[in-house]
Coordinates of C-alpha atoms and ligand atoms in Angstrom, one line a residue:
M120 CA 31.3 -8.6 7.4
E121 CA 31.6 -12.1 8.7
K122 CA 31.9 -14.7 6.0
S123 CA 29.7 -17.2 7.7
K124 CA 26.9 -14.9 8.6
K125 CA 23.6 -15.2 6.7
Y126 CA 21.2 -12.5 5.7
I127 CA 17.8 -12.1 4.1
L128 CA 17.5 -9.9 1.0
A129 CA 14.3 -8.0 0.7
L130 CA 13.3 -6.6 -2.7
D131 CA 10.9 -3.7 -2.2
Q132 CA 9.6 -2.7 -5.6
G133 CA 7.7 0.5 -5.0
T134 CA 5.7 3.0 -7.1
T135 CA 8.6 5.4 -7.5
S136 CA 11.7 3.4 -6.6
S137 CA 13.1 -0.1 -6.4
R138 CA 14.9 -0.8 -3.2
A139 CA 17.0 -3.7 -1.9
I140 CA 17.6 -4.1 1.9
L141 CA 19.7 -6.7 3.6
F142 CA 18.4 -7.8 7.0
D143 CA 20.3 -9.9 9.6
Q144 CA 18.8 -12.3 12.1
N145 CA 18.1 -9.5 14.6
G146 CA 15.9 -7.9 12.0
R147 CA 18.4 -5.1 11.6
I148 CA 19.2 -3.3 8.4
N149 CA 22.8 -4.2 7.2
G150 CA 22.7 -2.4 3.9
E151 CA 20.2 -0.5 1.6
V152 CA 20.3 0.7 -2.0
H153 CA 17.4 2.2 -3.9
R154 CA 16.9 3.7 -7.3
E155 CA 14.1 5.8 -8.8
F156 CA 12.7 5.1 -12.2
E157 CA 10.6 6.9 -14.8
Q158 CA 7.0 7.8 -14.2
I159 CA 5.3 7.8 -17.6
F160 CA 2.1 10.0 -18.0
P161 CA 0.9 9.5 -21.6
K162 CA -2.4 11.4 -21.0
P163 CA -4.2 13.0 -18.0
G164 CA -5.1 10.3 -15.5
W165 CA -2.8 7.7 -17.2
V166 CA 0.2 6.4 -15.3
E167 CA 2.6 3.8 -16.7
H168 CA 6.0 2.2 -15.9
N169 CA 8.4 0.5 -18.2
P170 CA 8.5 -3.2 -17.0
K171 CA 12.1 -3.5 -18.2
E172 CA 13.1 -0.6 -16.1
I173 CA 11.2 -2.0 -13.1
W174 CA 13.4 -5.2 -13.6
S175 CA 16.7 -3.4 -14.3
T176 CA 16.5 -1.1 -11.3
Q177 CA 15.4 -3.9 -9.0
V178 CA 18.1 -6.4 -10.1
S179 CA 20.8 -3.7 -10.0
V180 CA 20.0 -2.4 -6.5
A181 CA 20.1 -6.1 -5.3
A182 CA 23.5 -6.6 -6.8
E183 CA 24.7 -3.3 -5.4
V184 CA 23.6 -4.0 -1.9
I185 CA 25.5 -7.3 -2.0
A186 CA 28.6 -5.5 -3.3
K187 CA 28.3 -2.6 -0.9
T188 CA 28.1 -4.8 2.2
S189 CA 31.0 -7.0 0.8
I190 CA 29.1 -10.2 1.4
S191 CA 28.9 -13.1 -1.1
A192 CA 25.6 -14.1 -2.7
S193 CA 25.9 -17.5 -0.9
Q194 CA 25.4 -15.7 2.4
I195 CA 21.9 -14.8 1.4
A196 CA 19.6 -17.4 3.0
A197 CA 16.6 -16.2 1.0
I198 CA 14.9 -13.4 -1.0
G199 CA 11.6 -11.9 0.0
I200 CA 9.6 -9.8 -2.5
T201 CA 7.2 -7.0 -1.8
N202 CA 5.7 -4.7 -4.4
Q203 CA 3.5 -1.9 -5.5
R204 CA 0.1 -3.6 -5.7
E205 CA -2.4 -3.9 -8.6
T206 CA 0.0 -2.6 -11.2
T207 CA -0.6 -4.8 -14.3
I208 CA 2.0 -6.3 -16.7
V209 CA 1.3 -8.5 -19.7
W210 CA 4.1 -10.3 -21.5
D211 CA 4.9 -12.9 -24.1
R212 CA 5.3 -16.4 -22.6
Q213 CA 7.9 -17.3 -25.2
T214 CA 10.1 -14.2 -25.5
G215 CA 9.4 -12.6 -22.1
E216 CA 8.8 -9.3 -24.0
P217 CA 6.1 -7.0 -22.4
V218 CA 3.3 -6.3 -24.9
Y219 CA 2.6 -2.9 -23.3
N220 CA 3.9 -0.7 -20.4
A221 CA 2.9 -1.6 -16.9
I222 CA -0.4 0.1 -16.1
V223 CA 0.1 1.5 -12.6
W224 CA -2.4 1.3 -9.8
Q225 CA -3.0 5.1 -9.9
D226 CA -4.1 4.9 -13.5
R227 CA -7.7 6.0 -14.1
R228 CA -8.2 5.1 -17.8
T229 CA -10.7 2.4 -16.9
S230 CA -13.0 4.5 -14.7
A231 CA -15.7 4.7 -17.3
F232 CA -15.7 0.9 -17.7
C233 CA -16.0 0.7 -13.9
D234 CA -19.0 3.0 -13.9
Q235 CA -20.6 0.7 -16.6
L236 CA -20.1 -2.3 -14.3
K237 CA -21.6 -0.4 -11.4
N238 CA -24.6 0.6 -13.5
K239 CA -25.1 -3.0 -14.5
G240 CA -25.4 -3.8 -10.8
M241 CA -22.2 -5.8 -10.5
E242 CA -21.1 -4.3 -7.2
K243 CA -22.6 -6.8 -4.9
T244 CA -21.3 -9.9 -6.7
I245 CA -17.8 -8.4 -7.0
R246 CA -17.7 -7.3 -3.4
E247 CA -18.9 -10.7 -2.2
K248 CA -16.3 -12.7 -4.2
T249 CA -13.3 -10.4 -4.0
G250 CA -13.9 -8.1 -0.9
L251 CA -13.3 -5.1 -3.2
V252 CA -15.2 -2.1 -4.4
I253 CA -15.4 -1.7 -8.2
D254 CA -12.6 0.7 -9.0
A255 CA -10.0 1.4 -11.7
Y256 CA -7.4 0.9 -9.0
F257 CA -7.5 -2.9 -9.2
S258 CA -5.9 -5.0 -12.0
A259 CA -8.9 -6.6 -13.8
T260 CA -10.0 -3.6 -15.9
K261 CA -6.4 -2.8 -16.7
I262 CA -5.9 -6.3 -18.2
N263 CA -9.1 -5.9 -20.1
W264 CA -7.9 -2.5 -21.4
I265 CA -4.7 -4.1 -22.8
L266 CA -6.6 -7.0 -24.4
E267 CA -9.0 -4.5 -26.0
N268 CA -6.6 -1.8 -27.1
V269 CA -3.2 -3.3 -28.0
E270 CA -3.4 -4.6 -31.6
G271 CA -3.4 -8.4 -32.1
I272 CA -3.2 -9.0 -28.4
R273 CA -6.5 -10.7 -27.9
E274 CA -5.7 -13.5 -30.4
R275 CA -2.4 -14.1 -28.7
A276 CA -4.0 -14.2 -25.3
E277 CA -6.7 -16.6 -26.4
A278 CA -4.0 -18.9 -27.9
G279 CA -2.3 -19.1 -24.5
K280 CA 0.7 -17.1 -25.6
L281 CA 0.6 -14.3 -23.0
C282 CA 1.2 -14.0 -19.3
F283 CA -0.4 -11.5 -16.9
G284 CA 1.2 -10.7 -13.7
T285 CA 1.4 -8.1 -10.9
V286 CA 4.9 -6.8 -10.3
D287 CA 5.8 -9.7 -8.0
S288 CA 5.0 -12.2 -10.8
W289 CA 7.1 -10.2 -13.2
L290 CA 10.1 -10.2 -10.9
V291 CA 9.9 -13.9 -10.1
W292 CA 9.6 -14.6 -13.9
K293 CA 12.7 -12.6 -14.5
L294 CA 14.6 -14.0 -11.5
T295 CA 13.9 -17.5 -12.7
Q296 CA 14.3 -16.7 -16.4
G297 CA 10.8 -17.7 -17.3
K298 CA 10.7 -20.9 -15.2
K299 CA 8.0 -19.7 -12.8
H300 CA 4.8 -17.8 -13.5
I301 CA 3.4 -17.3 -10.0
T302 CA 2.0 -14.9 -7.5
D303 CA 0.9 -15.0 -3.9
V304 CA -2.6 -14.7 -2.3
T305 CA -2.1 -11.1 -1.2
N306 CA -1.3 -9.9 -4.7
A307 CA -4.0 -12.1 -6.2
S308 CA -6.6 -10.6 -3.9
R309 CA -6.0 -7.2 -5.4
T310 CA -6.7 -8.2 -9.0
M311 CA -10.5 -8.3 -8.7
L312 CA -10.4 -11.7 -10.3
F313 CA -9.6 -13.8 -7.2
N314 CA -12.2 -15.3 -4.9
I315 CA -10.9 -14.6 -1.4
H316 CA -13.1 -17.3 0.1
T317 CA -12.2 -20.3 -2.2
L318 CA -8.7 -18.9 -2.9
Q319 CA -9.1 -19.5 -6.7
W320 CA -9.3 -17.4 -9.8
D321 CA -13.0 -16.9 -10.3
E322 CA -14.5 -18.1 -13.7
D323 CA -17.5 -15.7 -13.5
L324 CA -15.1 -12.7 -13.0
L325 CA -12.8 -13.9 -15.8
S326 CA -15.7 -14.0 -18.2
I327 CA -17.0 -10.6 -17.1
F328 CA -13.6 -9.1 -17.8
G329 CA -13.0 -11.2 -20.9
I330 CA -9.7 -12.6 -19.6
P331 CA -8.5 -16.1 -20.7
D332 CA -7.4 -18.2 -17.6
S333 CA -4.3 -19.3 -19.4
M334 CA -2.8 -15.8 -18.8
L335 CA -3.0 -16.1 -15.0
P336 CA -0.2 -17.0 -12.6
E337 CA -0.3 -19.9 -10.3
V338 CA -1.3 -18.7 -6.8
H339 CA 0.9 -19.6 -3.8
Q340 CA 1.2 -18.9 -0.1
S341 CA 3.0 -15.8 1.1
S342 CA 5.8 -17.8 2.7
E343 CA 7.2 -20.9 1.0
V344 CA 10.1 -21.7 -1.3
Y345 CA 8.8 -21.0 -4.7
A346 CA 12.0 -21.3 -6.7
T347 CA 15.7 -20.4 -6.7
T348 CA 17.1 -17.6 -8.7
S349 CA 18.7 -18.6 -12.1
S350 CA 22.4 -19.2 -11.8
N351 CA 23.4 -16.3 -13.9
I352 CA 21.5 -13.6 -12.0
F353 CA 23.6 -13.6 -8.8
A354 CA 26.8 -15.5 -8.1
S355 CA 24.8 -18.2 -6.3
E356 CA 21.3 -19.7 -6.7
I357 CA 19.2 -18.1 -3.9
P358 CA 15.8 -19.4 -2.7
I359 CA 12.9 -17.0 -3.3
S360 CA 10.6 -17.7 -0.4
G361 CA 8.4 -14.7 0.5
I362 CA 5.9 -12.6 -1.5
A363 CA 3.4 -10.0 -0.3
G364 CA 1.9 -6.8 -1.6
D365 CA 3.4 -3.7 0.1
Q366 CA 0.7 -2.9 2.7
Q367 CA 0.3 -6.6 3.7
A368 CA 4.1 -6.9 4.0
A369 CA 4.1 -3.8 6.3
L370 CA 1.3 -5.3 8.4
F371 CA 3.5 -8.4 8.8
G372 CA 6.7 -6.3 9.3
Q373 CA 4.9 -4.5 12.2
L374 CA 4.1 -8.0 13.6
C375 CA 0.4 -7.3 13.6
T376 CA -0.2 -11.0 13.8
H377 CA -3.2 -11.1 16.2
V378 CA -6.8 -10.3 15.5
G379 CA -7.4 -6.6 15.9
D380 CA -3.8 -5.6 15.5
V381 CA -3.6 -2.6 13.2
K382 CA -1.0 -0.5 11.4
S383 CA -1.1 2.8 9.6
T384 CA 1.5 3.9 7.1
Y385 CA 1.9 7.7 6.7
G386 CA 3.3 8.3 3.3
T387 CA 1.9 10.2 0.3
G388 CA -1.5 8.8 1.4
C389 CA -2.3 6.9 4.6
F390 CA -2.9 3.2 4.4
M391 CA -4.5 1.5 7.4
V392 CA -4.7 -2.3 7.6
M393 CA -6.2 -4.4 10.4
N394 CA -5.7 -8.1 11.0
T395 CA -9.2 -9.6 11.2
G396 CA -8.2 -13.2 11.6
E397 CA -9.2 -16.4 9.8
K398 CA -12.5 -15.1 8.4
P399 CA -12.9 -12.1 6.1
V400 CA -15.0 -9.3 7.6
L401 CA -17.2 -7.8 4.8
S402 CA -17.3 -4.1 5.6
E403 CA -20.5 -2.1 6.1
N404 CA -18.5 1.1 6.4
R405 CA -17.0 1.2 2.9
L406 CA -13.7 -0.5 3.7
I407 CA -12.0 -3.2 1.6
S408 CA -11.6 -6.8 2.7
T409 CA -8.4 -8.4 1.6
I410 CA -6.0 -11.2 2.3
A411 CA -3.3 -10.3 4.8
W412 CA -1.1 -13.4 4.2
Q413 CA -1.1 -17.2 4.0
I414 CA 1.5 -19.1 6.0
N415 CA 1.5 -22.8 6.7
N416 CA -1.8 -23.2 4.8
K417 CA -3.6 -20.8 7.1
V418 CA -5.1 -17.7 5.6
I419 CA -5.4 -14.5 7.6
Y420 CA -7.7 -11.7 6.3
A421 CA -7.6 -8.0 6.8
L422 CA -9.7 -4.8 6.5
E423 CA -8.1 -1.9 4.7
G424 CA -8.8 1.8 4.3
S425 CA -6.8 4.3 2.3
V426 CA -6.7 8.0 2.7
F427 CA -5.6 9.7 -0.6
T428 CA -3.9 12.8 0.8
G429 CA -1.8 12.2 3.9
G430 CA 1.8 13.4 4.0
S431 CA 1.3 14.9 0.6
V432 CA -0.8 17.7 2.2
I433 CA 2.6 18.8 3.7
Q434 CA 4.2 18.4 0.3
W435 CA 1.6 20.8 -1.1
L436 CA 2.3 23.4 1.7
R437 CA 6.0 23.1 0.7
D438 CA 5.8 22.9 -3.2
G439 CA 2.4 24.5 -3.9
L440 CA 1.9 27.2 -1.3
K441 CA 5.6 27.4 -0.6
I442 CA 5.1 28.2 3.1
L443 CA 7.5 25.5 4.1
K444 CA 11.1 24.9 3.0
K445 CA 11.0 21.2 3.9
A446 CA 8.4 18.8 5.3
A447 CA 10.1 18.5 8.7
E448 CA 9.7 22.3 9.3
S449 CA 5.9 21.7 9.6
E450 CA 6.5 20.4 13.2
W451 CA 8.1 23.6 14.6
I452 CA 5.9 26.0 12.6
A453 CA 2.8 24.2 14.0
A454 CA 4.3 24.3 17.5
R455 CA 4.4 28.1 17.4
V456 CA 0.6 28.1 18.2
P457 CA -0.9 26.3 21.1
D458 CA -3.9 24.9 19.1
N459 CA -5.5 25.2 15.6
G460 CA -7.2 28.5 16.6
G461 CA -10.5 27.1 15.1
V462 CA -8.9 26.4 11.6
Y463 CA -9.7 23.1 9.9
F464 CA -8.3 21.9 6.6
V465 CA -10.0 19.1 4.7
P466 CA -7.3 18.0 2.2
A467 CA -9.6 16.5 -0.3
L468 CA -7.1 17.6 -3.0
T469 CA -8.0 14.5 -5.2
G470 CA -11.4 13.8 -3.6
L471 CA -11.8 11.8 -0.4
G472 CA -11.0 8.1 0.1
A473 CA -12.2 5.8 2.9
P474 CA -14.5 6.0 4.6
H475 CA -16.1 9.0 2.9
W476 CA -15.4 8.0 -0.8
D477 CA -16.3 11.2 -2.6
Q478 CA -14.5 11.9 -5.9
Q479 CA -16.2 15.3 -6.0
A480 CA -15.0 16.5 -2.7
R481 CA -12.3 19.3 -2.8
G482 CA -9.9 20.9 -0.4
T483 CA -11.5 23.1 2.2
L484 CA -9.8 25.5 4.6
I485 CA -12.3 26.8 7.0
G486 CA -12.6 28.8 10.3
I487 CA -10.1 31.5 9.2
T488 CA -10.3 34.8 11.1
R489 CA -8.1 37.9 11.3
G490 CA -6.1 36.2 14.0
T491 CA -5.2 33.2 11.8
T492 CA -1.5 32.7 11.3
E493 CA 0.7 30.5 9.2
G494 CA 1.1 28.4 12.3
H495 CA -2.6 27.7 12.5
I496 CA -2.7 26.7 8.8
V497 CA 0.3 24.3 9.1
R498 CA -1.2 22.9 12.3
A499 CA -4.6 22.4 10.6
A500 CA -2.8 20.5 7.8
L501 CA -1.0 18.2 10.2
E502 CA -4.2 17.7 12.2
S503 CA -6.1 16.8 9.0
I504 CA -3.8 13.7 8.6
A505 CA -4.7 12.5 12.1
Y506 CA -8.5 13.2 11.7
Q507 CA -8.6 11.2 8.4
V508 CA -6.8 8.3 10.0
H509 CA -9.2 8.6 12.9
D510 CA -12.2 8.3 10.6
V511 CA -10.8 5.1 9.0
L512 CA -10.0 3.5 12.4
R513 CA -13.5 4.2 13.8
A514 CA -15.0 2.6 10.6
M515 CA -12.8 -0.5 11.3
E516 CA -14.0 -0.5 14.9
K517 CA -17.6 -0.4 13.7
D518 CA -17.1 -3.3 11.3
T519 CA -15.3 -5.5 13.9
G520 CA -17.2 -4.4 17.0
K521 CA -13.9 -4.1 18.8
K522 CA -12.2 -1.0 20.3
V523 CA -8.6 -0.5 19.2
S524 CA -6.1 0.3 22.0
K525 CA -2.8 0.4 20.0
L526 CA -1.9 1.7 16.6
K527 CA 1.5 0.8 15.1
V528 CA 2.8 3.4 12.6
D529 CA 5.4 3.8 9.9
G530 CA 6.1 5.9 6.7
G531 CA 7.9 9.2 6.2
A532 CA 5.5 11.5 8.1
V533 CA 5.8 9.6 11.4
A534 CA 9.0 11.5 12.0
N535 CA 6.7 14.3 13.1
N536 CA 6.3 14.1 16.9
L537 CA 3.6 16.7 17.0
L538 CA 1.5 14.8 14.5
M539 CA 2.0 11.5 16.3
Q540 CA 1.1 13.0 19.7
F541 CA -2.0 14.6 18.2
Q542 CA -2.9 11.2 16.6
A543 CA -2.7 9.5 20.0
D544 CA -4.8 12.3 21.5
I545 CA -7.5 12.2 18.9
L546 CA -7.7 8.4 18.8
G547 CA -7.5 8.0 22.6
C548 CA -5.1 5.1 22.0
E549 CA -1.4 4.5 22.1
V550 CA 0.6 5.2 18.9
L551 CA 3.7 3.0 18.6
R552 CA 6.6 4.0 16.4
P553 CA 9.0 1.1 15.7
K554 CA 12.8 1.3 15.6
V555 CA 12.9 -0.2 12.1
L556 CA 10.7 2.0 10.0
E557 CA 11.3 0.0 6.8
T558 CA 8.4 -2.3 7.8
T559 CA 7.4 -3.2 4.3
A560 CA 10.8 -4.6 3.4
L561 CA 11.1 -6.2 6.9
G562 CA 7.8 -8.0 6.4
A563 CA 9.0 -9.5 3.1
A564 CA 12.2 -10.5 4.9
F565 CA 10.2 -12.1 7.7
L566 CA 8.0 -14.1 5.3
A567 CA 11.1 -15.3 3.3
G568 CA 13.1 -16.1 6.4
L569 CA 10.3 -18.2 8.0
A570 CA 10.0 -20.4 4.9
V571 CA 13.7 -21.4 5.0
G572 CA 14.0 -21.7 8.8
Y573 CA 16.1 -18.6 9.1
W574 CA 13.6 -17.7 11.9
S575 CA 12.0 -20.8 13.4
D576 CA 8.4 -19.5 13.7
E577 CA 6.3 -16.4 14.2
K578 CA 7.1 -16.4 18.0
A579 CA 10.8 -16.0 17.2
L580 CA 10.0 -12.8 15.4
K581 CA 8.3 -11.2 18.4
E582 CA 11.5 -9.9 20.0
L583 CA 12.6 -8.3 16.7
W584 CA 9.9 -5.7 16.8
Q585 CA 10.7 -2.9 19.2
P586 CA 9.1 0.5 19.7
E587 CA 11.3 3.5 19.4
H588 CA 8.6 5.7 21.0
I589 CA 5.1 5.2 22.4
F590 CA 2.8 8.2 22.2
K591 CA 0.1 8.1 24.9
P592 CA -3.1 10.1 24.8
E593 CA -3.0 13.2 26.9
M594 CA -5.8 15.5 25.8
N595 CA -9.0 15.8 27.8
Q596 CA -12.1 14.2 26.3
N597 CA -14.1 17.4 26.0
Q598 CA -11.4 18.9 23.8
V599 CA -11.1 15.8 21.7
D600 CA -14.9 15.8 21.2
S601 CA -15.0 19.4 20.2
L602 CA -12.2 19.0 17.7
L603 CA -14.0 16.0 16.1
V604 CA -17.3 17.8 15.9
H605 CA -15.7 20.7 14.0
W606 CA -13.7 18.3 11.8
T607 CA -16.9 16.5 10.8
R608 CA -18.6 19.8 10.0
A609 CA -15.6 20.8 7.9
I610 CA -15.8 17.4 6.0
Q611 CA -19.5 18.0 5.2
R612 CA -18.6 21.3 3.7
S613 CA -16.0 19.8 1.4
I614 CA -18.2 16.9 0.2
N615 CA -19.6 17.1 -3.4
W616 CA -18.0 20.5 -4.1
E617 CA -17.3 19.8 -7.7
T618 CA -20.9 19.2 -8.6
D619 CA -22.3 22.0 -6.4
N620 CA -23.5 24.5 -8.9
G621 CA -24.3 27.1 -6.3
S622 CA -28.0 27.2 -7.3
T623 CA -29.1 27.4 -3.6
L624 CA -27.3 30.7 -3.1
Ligands
ADP300 P1 5.9 7.5 -0.1 O1 6.5 6.2 0.2 O2 4.4 7.5 -0.3 O3 6.6 8.3 -1.2 P2 7.1 8.4 2.4 O4 6.8 7.3 3.4 O5 8.5 8.6 1.9 O6 6.1 8.4 1.2 O7 6.7 9.8 3.2 C1 6.8 11.0 2.5 C2 5.6 11.9 2.8 O8 5.7 12.2 4.2 C3 5.7 13.2 2.0 O9 4.4 13.4 1.5 C4 6.1 14.2 3.0 O10 5.4 15.5 2.8 C5 5.7 13.6 4.4 N1 6.6 14.0 5.4 C6 7.9 13.7 5.5 N2 8.5 14.1 6.6 C7 7.5 14.8 7.3 C8 7.5 15.5 8.5 N3 8.5 15.6 9.3 N4 6.3 16.0 8.9 C9 5.2 15.8 8.1 N5 5.2 15.2 7.0 C10 6.3 14.7 6.5

């Protein structure tokens, strides 16, 4: 590689792996290294990570991508960080030692506490201040759990001796060897402690959750030079200049920078985020309002809706039912049949997320006849991903009063052309699959690069996003309507299954 050429290093700290990607000025990937780390499940519903392993995997993949591409650290113009959101770490300000494992966003141990808050009628206040629904997903109840359950911790917290951080804060603390205890607005907006209107930690919420404000990181924009890495981490001191939670970073990486722009990520679940501009839209259709980013002192807000079972329905066909050898096979098995043959699959394997929100819903496979084949079932599973994304998008359209004409997509399952074409058909809008699918890391790189002048402004980024394929709607409207009517009927049959005692039979 040329010795004078500069790069941006994106650190993408995800739920199952830490990844480091080197981007050049054309937004192209020059090198990538990732490493998985241990998922710790101490009890049913509990999910933890070892914060030291989060750090060691992240710093080692960063060093390895530098070595692998034979560049010197001085060729890195800046580092951008993107991370699994909401995951909660508490550590000692003096020693840097975590006081407990990281409690991961998936962890449900604080569900009962969340129910108590709902019963006390806290929902409206919390929603108005934070844009969030009360759920164990967000950081606040996880911090409270650590303070209440780890011995001797509350006293140390009250004495100002402990730091709380989401994973971005932890990485910056480690990269600066304890000099900076910071976060950005996107990560702060997922804690359920941050007022998304005033952009400040909220005293009322801190007192509801019993969290001393001395524990909290300083909140910064998503794109600014926060610090440089300590001299003994890499061979050169590198500016850290971009931070955003993973879904927000992906929104930026997809260059959804105008009001109404929307992206959907098709991974284990599906995560849809829409740019709603300079004012938050408080959802009336059970979506979350959140901060998309803050750049040059301007805050952009977003609406977000998450589908719990997306690509993982295909994983279940592969690993649970064993009717697929690999996920990609779903495309040609589904293509053996011309349509779903009347079969619908509601993959409520862990309940339903947005916009239905039903923890009691369970998977439902319906419309089966003697003519049903494996092809129909696989097709129904793929279609279910598209219908769920449809339901979230329509909820966003209702909240904003605007029709969406384009959906940008990323994530592992977008490799499936049949799924993407069906998505375009069902939505009646174009589905755009970009050339660079690592949009999360790309978004972090863009944020970091803008802050150090590697890219001059948002306009300079425009040419860097290119579609690899545009799927256009082809299906006739009557057929679309009929499919959606049946899907809605299938959803109704899956709802509230767990508590249905069959007494009406
Ligand atoms: P995550 O980041 O959540 O781990 P990925 O973005 O890597 O997920 O996507 C993996 C998911 O996509 C898996 O659940 C897998 O079943 C699904 N998937 C991968 N390839 C395909 C495919 N060709 N067709 C349908 N689903 C797929």
